[in-house]
Structures are given as structure tokens and as C-alpha cells.
Phi, psi and omega in degrees: 000138187227142208274125184285350180286334168259072184294326181283354168278352172301301195280355182267329186272296165080049182263330192249327164282117177244189189265358170278331168301298187292354172279358176253179177283163172239143205238113184268106162281117160252140170202143169240163201268316194233143161326291180301350158290299180324309187296315201249323182281073186269335188273348154298331182289317186291344186286329170281310173291340153331307176323328172321292186299344167280310175316311193296306182300336184280355153118024194254132178273152188281009172262357189245034176249097186271146168224126190269082183221040157316302201284027195277129171080055178231162178259163175261022186290321203201158167274000183281137205043023174256100197281324198285323165305341187266333152322294190291326178299343164252352163293319163333295182301333179268353199047062194248344182279124164252353169192139184251109175258150175197157183289345175190164188288340185278354159296319174299303192208115174251020172245125184305299170331319193270327171306314184269347163275350161273333174288349174275328172279333178286300182317303175251025156256334168085031173272118192276149184246127174238135164223188188315325203265341181179172158244120186277138157268126180278338186288326188277148187289297197287346161309309183301319166298328189278318177312294185300335176284311168324295186293336167288326152323304197287325175289315168316313174308303183304316177309304176303314186295323157301316188294325179289298165333288173315310185287312167304309158326309192286345202266323177286318165308311193288353163255010165083047183225012169266115179307102164242163188296123176273138166292182163295119200128310175256132196237171164250146178249194200299336193268355171075039169263171181253141184215160177281155193290139163306339193282099175323303184287337190264325171271005166269325149311304176276351164291323154317308175315291192305317179308301185317303161296349170275313189290332189262322171091352190218142187274345177285294219283336161312295173304335158280332173289351162289313181288326183287348183250353171106334196292132172266163177249150169290162182205139179202114182297146179302098176126351203248155182248337176269147183268137177237167184218137176226155181294155198295136171238175181282305164314329190277336193275321181288328187302311197312297190307323212225359151320113159290333177324307166321318214257011187064019190259147170266099178257151165208133178101003180296345172240155178228155178282115152252150184228166185194177188227087196300183199287330186259011168082011180264132169294118177232164197237173169194182167246141184224126176300143178247139178308163196281002157298311204252029168268158205253353165199135187214131184219080182286141184098008201286320173221192183286150176245179152307296197248139164274172201290331178286336166290335168299314171304329155306305178299322191294303193287336171268348164275339185280313155317318179293335185299157177287100203299127167324170155326116188075009177221135175289172176117252195071181161260159181292140192232185200282342168317154173274008186277104182277354191265007186295134175071017176243351180277128197235134153323131174251021170258319174275319169092006191265122144349128193250151190271159211225123177195148198223141213221203181077180177300319177260006178081020209242352207269113193296165169202142195242127198211130174263101174253352208298294179329294156355294179300295202267335177249003193045048189281173177289331176217160168277177186301297189197167163192156192208140181320149180277320181309298184284348193287311184307318190299329204273336175287333190298311195314301196293320190272335174282332178306297178308315195286325185332294182307291190311344196281338178296293178317297162322297173315286177315291212292314168329293191296323171264023177258329195295337192277289181314328170286325174293322163322301192285323174281339155304334185302309206281320189292306166328286178323325198273331156333307181297306183285315160320317192289310188311334197273313179299312210285333183302316189307306193288328173302324188287316191284338198274357197259332182275138168324100180316313178302350188259103202266338180293327171291289191287354162291328196286311177297339169286311180285336185287329168291317174311311163315299204284337172284327174302319179299320169299284192337282198307315178302310187288347179281324214282323176276348173287276174335334192272311179299312174303332185283003186307164175266168181267129181291110185299126162288175187289326179307319197276322187270342145313315191289325187263008168290312180301295201281317179083170180230148184281104155318317169296319187290344170297310174314294183286000175307128174345304190268002161266126163309159170289327161289336167283325183299314199269029153285292188314338191254352165282314186315335198241331177237124178287305193209150171227117177265139175238142190240131154260098163291086211292319172306301184280344166084023186233128165263133161269117168267132170241101180279136181254120144292153174281137184116337162100011154324123180245144164231135186244104161231169183239157202214121168273139190271158169301168208253146192293146198057355154287164173216191177229005179271076169258130189298160188290153185290291196310328176280337175293320186294310175301321147290349179288315197292316186283338184302316187309338204224347175223155183284193180294319188306308205282337181286321203279338154315301179316304173292334183265342164302309185272002164075046197251147179228163162308169167297342198250005171085027165278164157287161188260127175244186170286349166278319181270350161308283175326323180275346180286312182290319160328298175288332175264005183069042184250136167313139155313168182273152175240128175282123187311146188287168185263134201251166177271146176292136167225198172260330167299160178275356162272003166290312183305101178300112193272130177236158182286172181296325199283354188259334182282336176298300183291333182268343181244350159078039183234157173292148170303319176283350151286337166285334185278336175298290189322315167302326189279299173285353169102349180311322172210180194228139183228185168208154182227127173318308178217159164327124180101319207276159187303131171291157205228113196232126197266118181288065195266173190298298176338287190280343148313315189289301204313346199254102185226128166316321168238163194279118184279173192308139154086358168271138185258153179302157180305305189296310178288344172302304181301318186293332173293327185251010180035047156234198196265175192287317212293314191295356160285319180299314185318307201282315180299333165286331173271001166108345182290346181223138178277144163201162215212160172253111172269112207261327185244168165089176165308319188279013174337148171125187196277124179241143179259130155263118197248115168268162195290318204251042185282136176273125164293189168286331184248003166316123179270123170306146177257000000 
């Protein structure tokens, strides 16, 4: 070993440096762990660059000295990410390096894995390693022993440094005095204490997220509602004090709901770094969240928060329940499927949560299946299954019975709090307008401050001002939209009536405006779980409803018999088809049922084929066209015809016939709403249709003018039989004609 401090002696002795070494390049490796050290520790950096002169003193020409400084600002704990060290190792392995100079071995590597890899390559290629305390040949046993000891000490030194820093952080964090980066909405005051932000817009935006999560129960639903209303969320980069506003994202909403700092808690050690070797042999690392029991430090009540710690725990529990459940477990957020007991139904035989499936023509008929044993353990068949229709009706009937006593008080309270909820909702939009106005005023002041001649800057500031003014208009429009949604305030008399009459919870549950996820949320708010035990032979299911709070209700439900089903056409529809079949064909009956929005037992629309199948199954005879009847005076001799037949017989248009029916000029009948009109062609109706205008008969407008009344009044008189009227169906003078006598009483005439 030769001492580098005695440079001239090294040149004389030359015990280790040979001509073959000088024939290759000398590599000077320069590294500092952080960018702060690069900026602040300039003396150490200068000492490392001075090694170029040491290489020249050792006999290498200046053009053969290669400085490797690509790894400035990178830690030596691993070779990952250090391109300079990787290139150095590659050149050593290729035999390009005669000597490698570094201030100390810790500059090259602080990991024994990387250090011994370099030593092995240097020993194979005969490359020397030089530090401030001497020159070493890794191929020599004594030198390798010293270098190995230095590498171990360097690795241990890194461990000690980390341990001291980590323990110092833990000790300070245990007292809650460690200064950490704060999320947006929390700031440090001049004394270093954590306080709520004085910015009202930021505080209201955060409070809006918590209020909407209480209402909607899902972070995703909160995100969608914020985006629908156009509300922005505050953002702040790490280490910056400036707050920016951006559209809501799921990570931003979830962080607001899950960060314990918003609940006034000081937390340290919530994450842990993991490492593994990937398929390519590269060491990769990441960060994973630790469960609350493994947090290093947790101090509730450390500083003011937006919510209480109890509220934070309830929110995290609710978020955890919304996760997609693992196999064999229930839960999950209420989804759009029609299965109301999704995640709540447990098999009474094996204890597993039953899966949900859908069937039917439209795929909306729920069915609950316990098939985990077959899926996981390969059994021959699943445990059990049951249709959802009758089961859900039974559970809901019991649910509404339980809710009935509480519905009155809950309804009155909800109506009384509607105004307060609306006021809270408006606060975020009001502050958004104020913020937009401030930004617009700030942009205007910047525009006014620029010199008018400097158009290069003035044009940019003018565009920025216009953008801010557009943001003000948008914020004001959003505010007006929310103000228009103000709930109707109830009077004291109305509130008193509600207190006695109440509201029908069942009607609200089944209302078209109530979504399926909202119905599931109502069920979950009252029911914890439903355990069902199916007895196949007896065709009976035992239900055990577990309510929130621990109360239990047990009941039995009769199941459908094998071969039977509940998807049958309603009896009133069958009776209607029976009535219509005597007068109309199958195609017309299908059109009538479609107009009335009736469906088959399986939820399908009616067609000619399905009407025929229903008639055959119920023994309903088909429609037989009536035989032509002679016109007589008796009721039984008067033919009843359709609109089309009346059009041909009376020589008038369909529009005229429908207008006569509407005005009451003629009478007709419908067997049911939506059915074709049927008109009775009696002699009185035939007499009202004439080819020529009788003498003295006037059009409707002239008759109304002559009588001094409105046209509608004339029509009413015709309906009551007070005036005679005919319809002329030929010539240019087609239309209604009224017989007006000169002594006919008008509207203001007084009968004697």
C-alpha cells in the first residue's frame, strides 16, 4: 500500500502502478448524495475534482483522465438510478480502466452488493482503486481485505446515519412537534402551531365535500355531484403556499375524506417502503399504506379540524365498506342493479354471502345464489338459490312496518332542515363568485399597471382579464341556478299537519324519482344483514333479519312450487282482453294494450301473436266480424261501425268525425281508453248529413254573430238540442250549418 499524501514517493516507488495500468484510462468518480450538498458543500466537491491532478501526478496524461460526475445529487445506497456508476462498472469490466480514483470508497458505493461487484471486476481486469489514504489492488488478498472492511464500514455508516435521523424524527413526532407538510386547508401560524386556513372559500369547499359524503355515502358520487355543479377544489403543491383551483378528481376527494389531519389528528409513520426484484432482476420499491394499528404515532386532538375524530372514523369505515368485497364477503357500494339485497343476504347453511345474478328478457330480474363452495372447492353443485322478487317483497314489507312509527318524526325533521341544507349548499357557490371576482379584479389591476404602448404584454394581460371575467359570469350563473332550487318553505299549519298525518315512506321508496342506489342506502341504514335458510322439500325459506343495533326479526316465507312461477299476466289485463275480443281482432287489441302501457307477465310488450297465445290459454274466443244489419228504428237494428266505416258511409273525413266527437256534434263509445271509437249510425245522424244547404241555415260564425254569442256557445246549444244543425258534405259550401230563427233568443236575451 502506498500513501497518496506522499505523492512524489508514489512516483518513485511504483510498486503497484505499472505501464499496463498507465496504458489504460484513469477514472475519477465524483458523487454527492443530494442536490443540497452539491450547492452547499462546495469544498467537498472541489476536493473530488482535484483528483484529476492526483491522477496526472501518478503518471497518467491529462487526456487519459476521465471524470465521471453524472451521479451528482444521487444517493450511493443503491446502484439503481446511478448511470455514471453503471458506466464505470461497464468500462472496468471491458478493461478500459487502469485505476479508479474516489475521495473515499463510500463515494463509489454504500451497498456491499454494489461494492463487491466492483471489486470482483477490478480483480479480474487488474484495475487499481485509489483513495485519499492509498492505492489498492483488489487482486491482492491484503488489499481486498482492507477494501472489504472499508465497504462494510461505509454500509454501516449509512445505517447509523439513517438510524440517528429516523430516531430523531420519531422522538420529535412522538411529542407531536415534528413539522410536516400540511394538506390544503391547514396552515402553520407564526408560532408553528397548526390552524385552519383563513381562506373562507377553501374552508367551504372542504366542508362541502364532507356534507355531500354524508348525503351520498360514496366518494365517487361526491365526485360526480361536484363535477355536475361545476364546483372546484383547492390544490396546493408540496412546499408551496400558493393555492390553485381545479376540477374535482377522485384522488382529491378521497384524500379529503381519508386524511386524518382534517380530523385534527397528528399522524406519523402511516406508510412503509417495500422492495422486491422484478422479472428482469431489477430492484423496485414502492410505498404501501399501513393499517391504523401499525401507525408509529397517532395523536387525536392535536390541532383544530374540519370534522371530529369520531366522524373521521365513521367516514373511513364507510369508505372501507364501499370497496369491492373479496370473494365470499359482502358489502360494496350500492350499485345500479335492481337486486335490493345486494351484499346483505347470507346463506343460513354455509354462512357465505350470497352472490347476485340477473335473468329475464331485459336482464333485470334479480336472483340470489350461494355458489362459493362450487367455485372455490369444486363441489358438484351450489349450496342454494332463490329468486329475488318474493324475497325482496317480504323483507320490504317488514322494513316498512318497522319504519312506520318513525316516519312521521323523520319527515317533519327533514322538511324543517331543508332550508338549512339549501343555505349550506349555496355557501360554496357564493364564495366561488367572490373568488372569481377577486381574480378578475387582480387581472384588471395588472392590466391597468402595464404601459399602454407595450402591446406585447398588454394583449396577454387583456386576454387573461377576459378569461377571469368569463369565470365570473360562469360562477354567477351557477349561483343563480342553485338559488332557483330553493325548497318551498312550509307554514306552521303545514308542519303541524305533517306532524299528525306524516309521510308514506313506502311511497317515497317506490317513487320514480328515487334511484335504486338510494333505495339500497335506505335498506342498509336499517338492516345489517338478512340470513336465509332454504328448505327445498317443504318449499319454505326461514328469514332472520338483523337490524342496525342488534335487534332480530325471524319469519318464514313460502316459496313458489316447483314448476310454478309468479310471472303471469295480471287478471285485469286478461279480463280486458276478454271484453275487447268480442269487438276487435288480435292486432287491434295489442295496439290498445300498448297504448295503456300494459306488459305481459314476463315484462314484454303485447303483439298479435302474444294476444292469440293468451286467448288460447284462457279459452277466449276470437273476434268474429258482424254481419251487415238492416237499418231500422229499433235499437237492435242500428249498426255500430268504426271510424273508417263511418267515413265511407257518411262521406266525411276522419278529422271531421274526430272533431264532431270532441265538439259533441255526434256521440261515440270506447270500450276502454285507447280503444278505437265506435259510432252508432242511427237515422238521426244520417239526417244531419245533407248534400245541400237548407234555405236560411247559416254557417257557425254567422250564426254566432246573429245570436250575439260565442261560437262555443252555439255548439253547446246544438249539443243540448236547442238549435238544429246539419253538415253539408258536397260542393264548395261544405261544413256545419245552423238553423237560426229570427225570434231565437241570444246570449243576453231574457226569456218572457
